[in-house]
Amino acid sequence: MASASPQPKPSARRLDSLALLIGLTSADSGLSRRGMHALLRLRQRQLAIKEGSRGAFVKIEPNAAPPLLDLGAIGRDSPLTGDFYSLVVLQLISDFPERGDDLRALLVARRDGLDESELAAALWRDDGGDVLQAAAEKHRLDVHLLAGTLWVALKPLYESVAAAYARHADLPPGGEDCPVCGGPPWARCEGRLRCAVCETMWDVEAPGRSFLAAEGPQAKGVTRLYDAATGARMTDIESALLAHAFDSGPLIELLQLLDRPL
């Protein structure tokens, strides 16, 4: 006999799963309740950007050895980088209206010559911090706000391009860093590591760290780990939660900046 209860739409199920995962992995972030809601909406915005950018042309020239992709060049050359940036800033203005002046200043700077494409490339250069600082001073912006919003806007692009590349290439086993983009791991699942930048998963040839469960309460399905020798941290995620898993660290840092009292 069919149930008379309406079945949730796929989008509703995705929202519930994403909200659950954020609650499990980020509840101890120190964000206020409003900040936690903003974190969910910001990740939804990133997912919408990924969905809307399917098929967008980005020319890539893979390297012969890991890291295989140059994310600095991808962010610089993508025709959508500026649009992504504006979408993220507008989302944050909606969530933090009292910070509207600071956030709108980022959009004004774009109209006044701020080159987010060149800044996207600078994020991956050794002198990137100096380049961002110079741009912030020129346009009278908060450099932390500038860097944080740019990173959050670019992450969906990194994820999309890495996933598209991985579908058509055999990835080599990696070491401690992601073979696709060179990013650090933030999580593992069934012995495989997951990249904090592009969310690629890879097999590790020879794990060099021994992770132990962190002290204190642990959420079911997401175990916080640490390496006593280096202090490195990681999250062990059950496969059932993996579909919506993402590194929320950079988003939380940006939201903490916006969420603090003026």
Short mmCIF file of C-alpha atoms in Angstrom, two decimals:
data_model
loop_
_atom_site.label_atom_id
_atom_site.label_comp_id
_atom_site.label_asym_id
_atom_site.label_seq_id
_atom_site.Cartn_x
_atom_site.Cartn_y
_atom_site.Cartn_z
CA MET A 1 0.00 0.00 0.00
CA ALA A 2 1.41 3.40 -0.98
CA SER A 3 2.05 5.91 1.76
CA ALA A 4 -0.16 8.97 1.79
CA SER A 5 2.71 11.09 3.13
CA PRO A 6 4.32 13.28 0.47
CA GLN A 7 7.86 12.27 -0.40
CA PRO A 8 10.54 14.94 -0.06
CA LYS A 9 11.84 16.37 -3.27
CA PRO A 10 15.48 15.59 -4.16
CA SER A 11 16.45 19.19 -3.43
CA ALA A 12 14.91 18.92 0.05
CA ARG A 13 16.80 15.71 0.75
CA ARG A 14 20.03 17.36 -0.36
CA LEU A 15 19.36 20.34 1.90
CA ASP A 16 18.67 18.07 4.88
CA SER A 17 21.84 16.04 4.27
CA LEU A 18 23.97 19.14 3.85
CA ALA A 19 22.55 20.73 7.00
CA LEU A 20 23.20 17.50 8.90
CA LEU A 21 26.79 17.33 7.71
CA ILE A 22 27.44 20.97 8.61
CA GLY A 23 25.98 20.38 12.04
CA LEU A 24 28.19 17.34 12.58
CA THR A 25 31.43 18.89 11.37
CA SER A 26 31.09 22.58 12.30
CA ALA A 27 29.05 22.75 15.50
CA ASP A 28 32.19 23.50 17.52
CA SER A 29 33.31 26.34 15.22
CA GLY A 30 32.25 29.08 17.62
CA LEU A 31 29.83 30.59 15.11
CA SER A 32 26.58 32.03 16.40
CA ARG A 33 23.29 30.49 15.37
CA ARG A 34 23.04 33.11 12.63
CA GLY A 35 26.59 32.28 11.56
CA MET A 36 25.72 28.59 11.28
CA HIS A 37 22.69 29.41 9.12
CA ALA A 38 24.93 31.64 6.99
CA LEU A 39 27.38 28.77 6.61
CA LEU A 40 24.64 26.55 5.23
CA ARG A 41 23.46 29.26 2.83
CA LEU A 42 27.00 30.02 1.71
CA ARG A 43 27.64 26.37 0.87
CA GLN A 44 24.29 26.26 -0.94
CA ARG A 45 25.47 29.26 -2.94
CA GLN A 46 28.68 27.44 -3.83
CA LEU A 47 26.71 24.38 -4.94
CA ALA A 48 24.40 26.58 -7.04
CA ILE A 49 27.46 28.16 -8.65
CA LYS A 50 28.80 24.70 -9.48
CA GLU A 51 25.46 23.66 -10.95
CA GLY A 52 25.11 26.84 -12.99
CA SER A 53 28.64 26.70 -14.37
CA ARG A 54 28.41 23.25 -15.93
CA GLY A 55 29.74 23.32 -19.44
CA ALA A 56 31.52 26.64 -18.96
CA PHE A 57 34.73 26.70 -20.98
CA VAL A 58 37.95 26.69 -18.98
CA LYS A 59 41.13 25.83 -20.81
CA ILE A 60 43.47 23.64 -18.81
CA GLU A 61 46.95 22.34 -19.56
CA PRO A 62 47.66 19.48 -17.14
CA ASN A 63 51.16 19.12 -15.79
CA ALA A 64 53.13 15.95 -16.40
CA ALA A 65 53.46 15.26 -12.67
CA PRO A 66 51.38 16.17 -9.60
CA PRO A 67 49.97 18.63 -8.93
CA LEU A 68 48.32 18.10 -12.30
CA LEU A 69 46.28 21.33 -12.43
CA ASP A 70 47.36 24.94 -11.97
CA LEU A 71 44.51 26.44 -9.97
CA GLY A 72 46.03 29.90 -10.15
CA ALA A 73 45.79 29.87 -13.94
CA ILE A 74 42.28 28.37 -13.83
CA GLY A 75 41.01 31.14 -11.54
CA ARG A 76 42.74 33.81 -13.63
CA ASP A 77 41.51 32.54 -16.99
CA SER A 78 37.94 31.55 -16.16
CA PRO A 79 35.43 33.99 -17.69
CA LEU A 80 33.16 33.36 -14.70
CA THR A 81 35.48 34.35 -11.85
CA GLY A 82 34.06 37.87 -11.59
CA ASP A 83 30.46 36.66 -11.68
CA PHE A 84 31.15 34.07 -8.99
CA TYR A 85 32.73 36.74 -6.84
CA SER A 86 29.75 39.06 -7.11
CA LEU A 87 27.29 36.26 -6.29
CA VAL A 88 29.16 35.35 -3.10
CA VAL A 89 29.45 38.97 -1.94
CA LEU A 90 25.74 39.59 -2.59
CA GLN A 91 24.89 36.47 -0.58
CA LEU A 92 26.95 37.77 2.34
CA ILE A 93 25.32 41.21 2.17
CA SER A 94 21.96 39.47 2.52
CA ASP A 95 23.14 37.47 5.55
CA PHE A 96 25.08 40.30 7.25
CA PRO A 97 23.31 43.57 6.38
CA GLU A 98 25.14 45.43 9.15
CA ARG A 99 28.39 44.70 7.28
CA GLY A 100 26.86 45.91 4.04
CA ASP A 101 29.16 48.91 3.65
CA ASP A 102 32.32 46.80 3.90
CA LEU A 103 30.95 44.17 1.54
CA ARG A 104 29.55 46.62 -1.01
CA ALA A 105 32.97 48.27 -1.06
CA LEU A 106 34.26 45.05 -2.66
CA LEU A 107 31.77 45.40 -5.51
CA VAL A 108 32.55 49.10 -5.90
CA ALA A 109 36.25 48.23 -6.11
CA ARG A 110 35.50 45.84 -8.96
CA ARG A 111 33.92 48.69 -10.90
CA ASP A 112 36.92 50.88 -10.04
CA GLY A 113 39.47 48.48 -11.48
CA LEU A 114 39.99 45.73 -8.89
CA ASP A 115 41.16 42.79 -11.01
CA GLU A 116 39.80 39.70 -9.27
CA SER A 117 41.21 37.47 -12.02
CA GLU A 118 44.77 38.54 -11.31
CA LEU A 119 44.14 38.24 -7.59
CA ALA A 120 42.87 34.71 -8.20
CA ALA A 121 46.22 33.86 -9.73
CA ALA A 122 48.08 35.61 -6.91
CA LEU A 123 46.44 33.35 -4.32
CA TRP A 124 48.74 30.56 -5.53
CA ARG A 125 51.97 32.56 -5.76
CA ASP A 126 54.58 32.96 -3.06
CA ASP A 127 54.04 36.72 -3.14
CA GLY A 128 50.25 36.40 -3.16
CA GLY A 129 49.83 37.94 0.27
CA ASP A 130 51.73 41.05 -0.80
CA VAL A 131 49.66 41.35 -3.99
CA LEU A 132 46.39 41.12 -2.06
CA GLN A 133 47.61 43.61 0.54
CA ALA A 134 48.56 46.10 -2.18
CA ALA A 135 45.16 45.74 -3.84
CA ALA A 136 43.36 46.17 -0.52
CA GLU A 137 45.32 49.33 0.31
CA LYS A 138 44.75 50.80 -3.14
CA HIS A 139 40.97 50.35 -2.90
CA ARG A 140 40.73 50.86 0.89
CA LEU A 141 39.48 47.34 1.60
CA ASP A 142 39.90 44.93 4.48
CA VAL A 143 42.51 42.51 3.11
CA HIS A 144 41.12 39.60 5.14
CA LEU A 145 37.65 40.23 3.75
CA LEU A 146 39.05 40.54 0.24
CA ALA A 147 41.03 37.29 0.45
CA GLY A 148 38.25 35.38 2.22
CA THR A 149 35.49 36.29 -0.23
CA LEU A 150 37.76 35.56 -3.20
CA TRP A 151 38.66 32.13 -1.87
CA VAL A 152 35.03 31.22 -1.14
CA ALA A 153 34.01 32.36 -4.63
CA LEU A 154 36.75 30.35 -6.33
CA LYS A 155 36.27 27.06 -4.48
CA PRO A 156 33.25 25.96 -6.60
CA LEU A 157 35.34 26.57 -9.72
CA TYR A 158 38.19 24.50 -8.33
CA GLU A 159 35.82 21.68 -7.42
CA SER A 160 34.07 21.70 -10.81
CA VAL A 161 37.24 21.73 -12.90
CA ALA A 162 38.94 19.07 -10.76
CA ALA A 163 35.89 16.79 -10.93
CA ALA A 164 35.61 17.21 -14.71
CA TYR A 165 39.31 16.47 -15.14
CA ALA A 166 39.18 13.41 -12.87
CA ARG A 167 36.33 11.94 -14.93
CA HIS A 168 38.59 11.82 -17.99
CA ALA A 169 41.97 11.01 -16.47
CA ASP A 170 43.52 8.26 -14.41
CA LEU A 171 44.78 9.89 -11.27
CA PRO A 172 48.11 8.68 -9.94
CA PRO A 173 48.32 7.60 -6.29
CA GLY A 174 49.15 10.60 -4.19
CA GLY A 175 51.19 11.25 -1.12
CA GLU A 176 50.19 13.58 1.67
CA ASP A 177 48.99 16.24 -0.79
CA CYS A 178 46.31 16.13 -3.49
CA PRO A 179 47.69 14.84 -6.82
CA VAL A 180 45.27 17.09 -8.74
CA CYS A 181 45.85 20.52 -7.19
CA GLY A 182 48.47 20.01 -4.47
CA GLY A 183 46.06 20.96 -1.69
CA PRO A 184 46.25 19.40 1.77
CA PRO A 185 43.88 16.65 2.91
CA TRP A 186 41.14 17.58 5.31
CA ALA A 187 39.34 14.24 5.56
CA ARG A 188 39.63 10.56 4.87
CA CYS A 189 37.10 7.85 4.06
CA GLU A 190 37.87 4.14 3.93
CA GLY A 191 41.59 4.81 3.64
CA ARG A 192 41.35 7.43 0.90
CA LEU A 193 42.09 11.12 1.46
CA ARG A 194 39.95 14.11 0.43
CA CYS A 195 41.41 17.44 -0.66
CA ALA A 196 40.57 20.58 1.30
CA VAL A 197 40.71 22.71 -1.87
CA CYS A 198 39.15 20.79 -4.78
CA GLU A 199 37.51 17.92 -2.82
CA THR A 200 39.22 15.27 -4.97
CA MET A 201 39.76 11.89 -3.32
CA TRP A 202 42.93 9.92 -3.82
CA ASP A 203 44.71 6.76 -2.73
CA VAL A 204 47.82 7.18 -0.61
CA GLU A 205 50.84 5.12 -1.56
CA ALA A 206 52.62 5.36 1.79
CA PRO A 207 50.82 7.22 4.58
CA GLY A 208 53.40 9.19 6.52
CA ARG A 209 51.26 10.14 9.51
CA SER A 210 49.58 8.18 12.25
CA PHE A 211 46.28 9.77 13.22
CA LEU A 212 44.53 9.16 16.53
CA ALA A 213 41.04 10.09 17.66
CA ALA A 214 40.94 13.52 19.31
CA GLU A 215 39.82 13.80 22.91
CA GLY A 216 36.33 14.86 23.82
CA PRO A 217 32.86 14.07 22.44
CA GLN A 218 32.70 12.82 18.86
CA ALA A 219 29.80 13.15 16.44
CA LYS A 220 28.65 9.85 14.98
CA GLY A 221 29.98 9.37 11.47
CA VAL A 222 32.59 12.14 11.61
CA THR A 223 35.53 11.45 13.90
CA ARG A 224 38.03 14.21 14.61
CA LEU A 225 41.62 12.96 14.33
CA TYR A 226 45.04 14.39 15.07
CA ASP A 227 48.67 13.45 14.54
CA ALA A 228 50.56 13.79 17.80
CA ALA A 229 53.91 14.23 16.05
CA THR A 230 52.93 17.18 13.81
CA GLY A 231 49.69 18.49 15.26
CA ALA A 232 47.97 17.95 11.90
CA ARG A 233 44.22 17.40 12.08
CA MET A 234 41.83 15.41 9.92
CA THR A 235 38.24 14.17 9.91
CA ASP A 236 37.33 10.54 9.35
CA ILE A 237 34.00 10.48 7.50
CA GLU A 238 31.66 7.55 6.95
CA SER A 239 30.92 6.84 3.31
CA ALA A 240 27.20 7.56 3.80
CA LEU A 241 28.03 11.21 4.54
CA LEU A 242 30.68 11.66 1.89
CA ALA A 243 28.45 13.00 -0.91
CA HIS A 244 27.99 16.36 0.85
CA ALA A 245 31.36 16.54 2.58
CA PHE A 246 33.44 19.70 2.10
CA ASP A 247 36.10 21.56 4.03
CA SER A 248 34.24 24.35 5.78
CA GLY A 249 37.35 25.87 7.39
CA PRO A 250 37.84 28.86 5.02
CA LEU A 251 34.11 29.60 5.02
CA ILE A 252 34.03 29.55 8.82
CA GLU A 253 37.01 31.92 9.04
CA LEU A 254 35.24 34.39 6.74
CA LEU A 255 31.97 34.11 8.63
CA GLN A 256 33.72 34.58 11.99
CA LEU A 257 35.11 37.84 10.61
CA LEU A 258 31.64 38.99 9.60
CA ASP A 259 29.80 37.58 12.61
CA ARG A 260 31.82 39.30 15.31
CA PRO A 261 30.25 42.36 17.03
CA LEU A 262 31.04 45.73 15.44
#
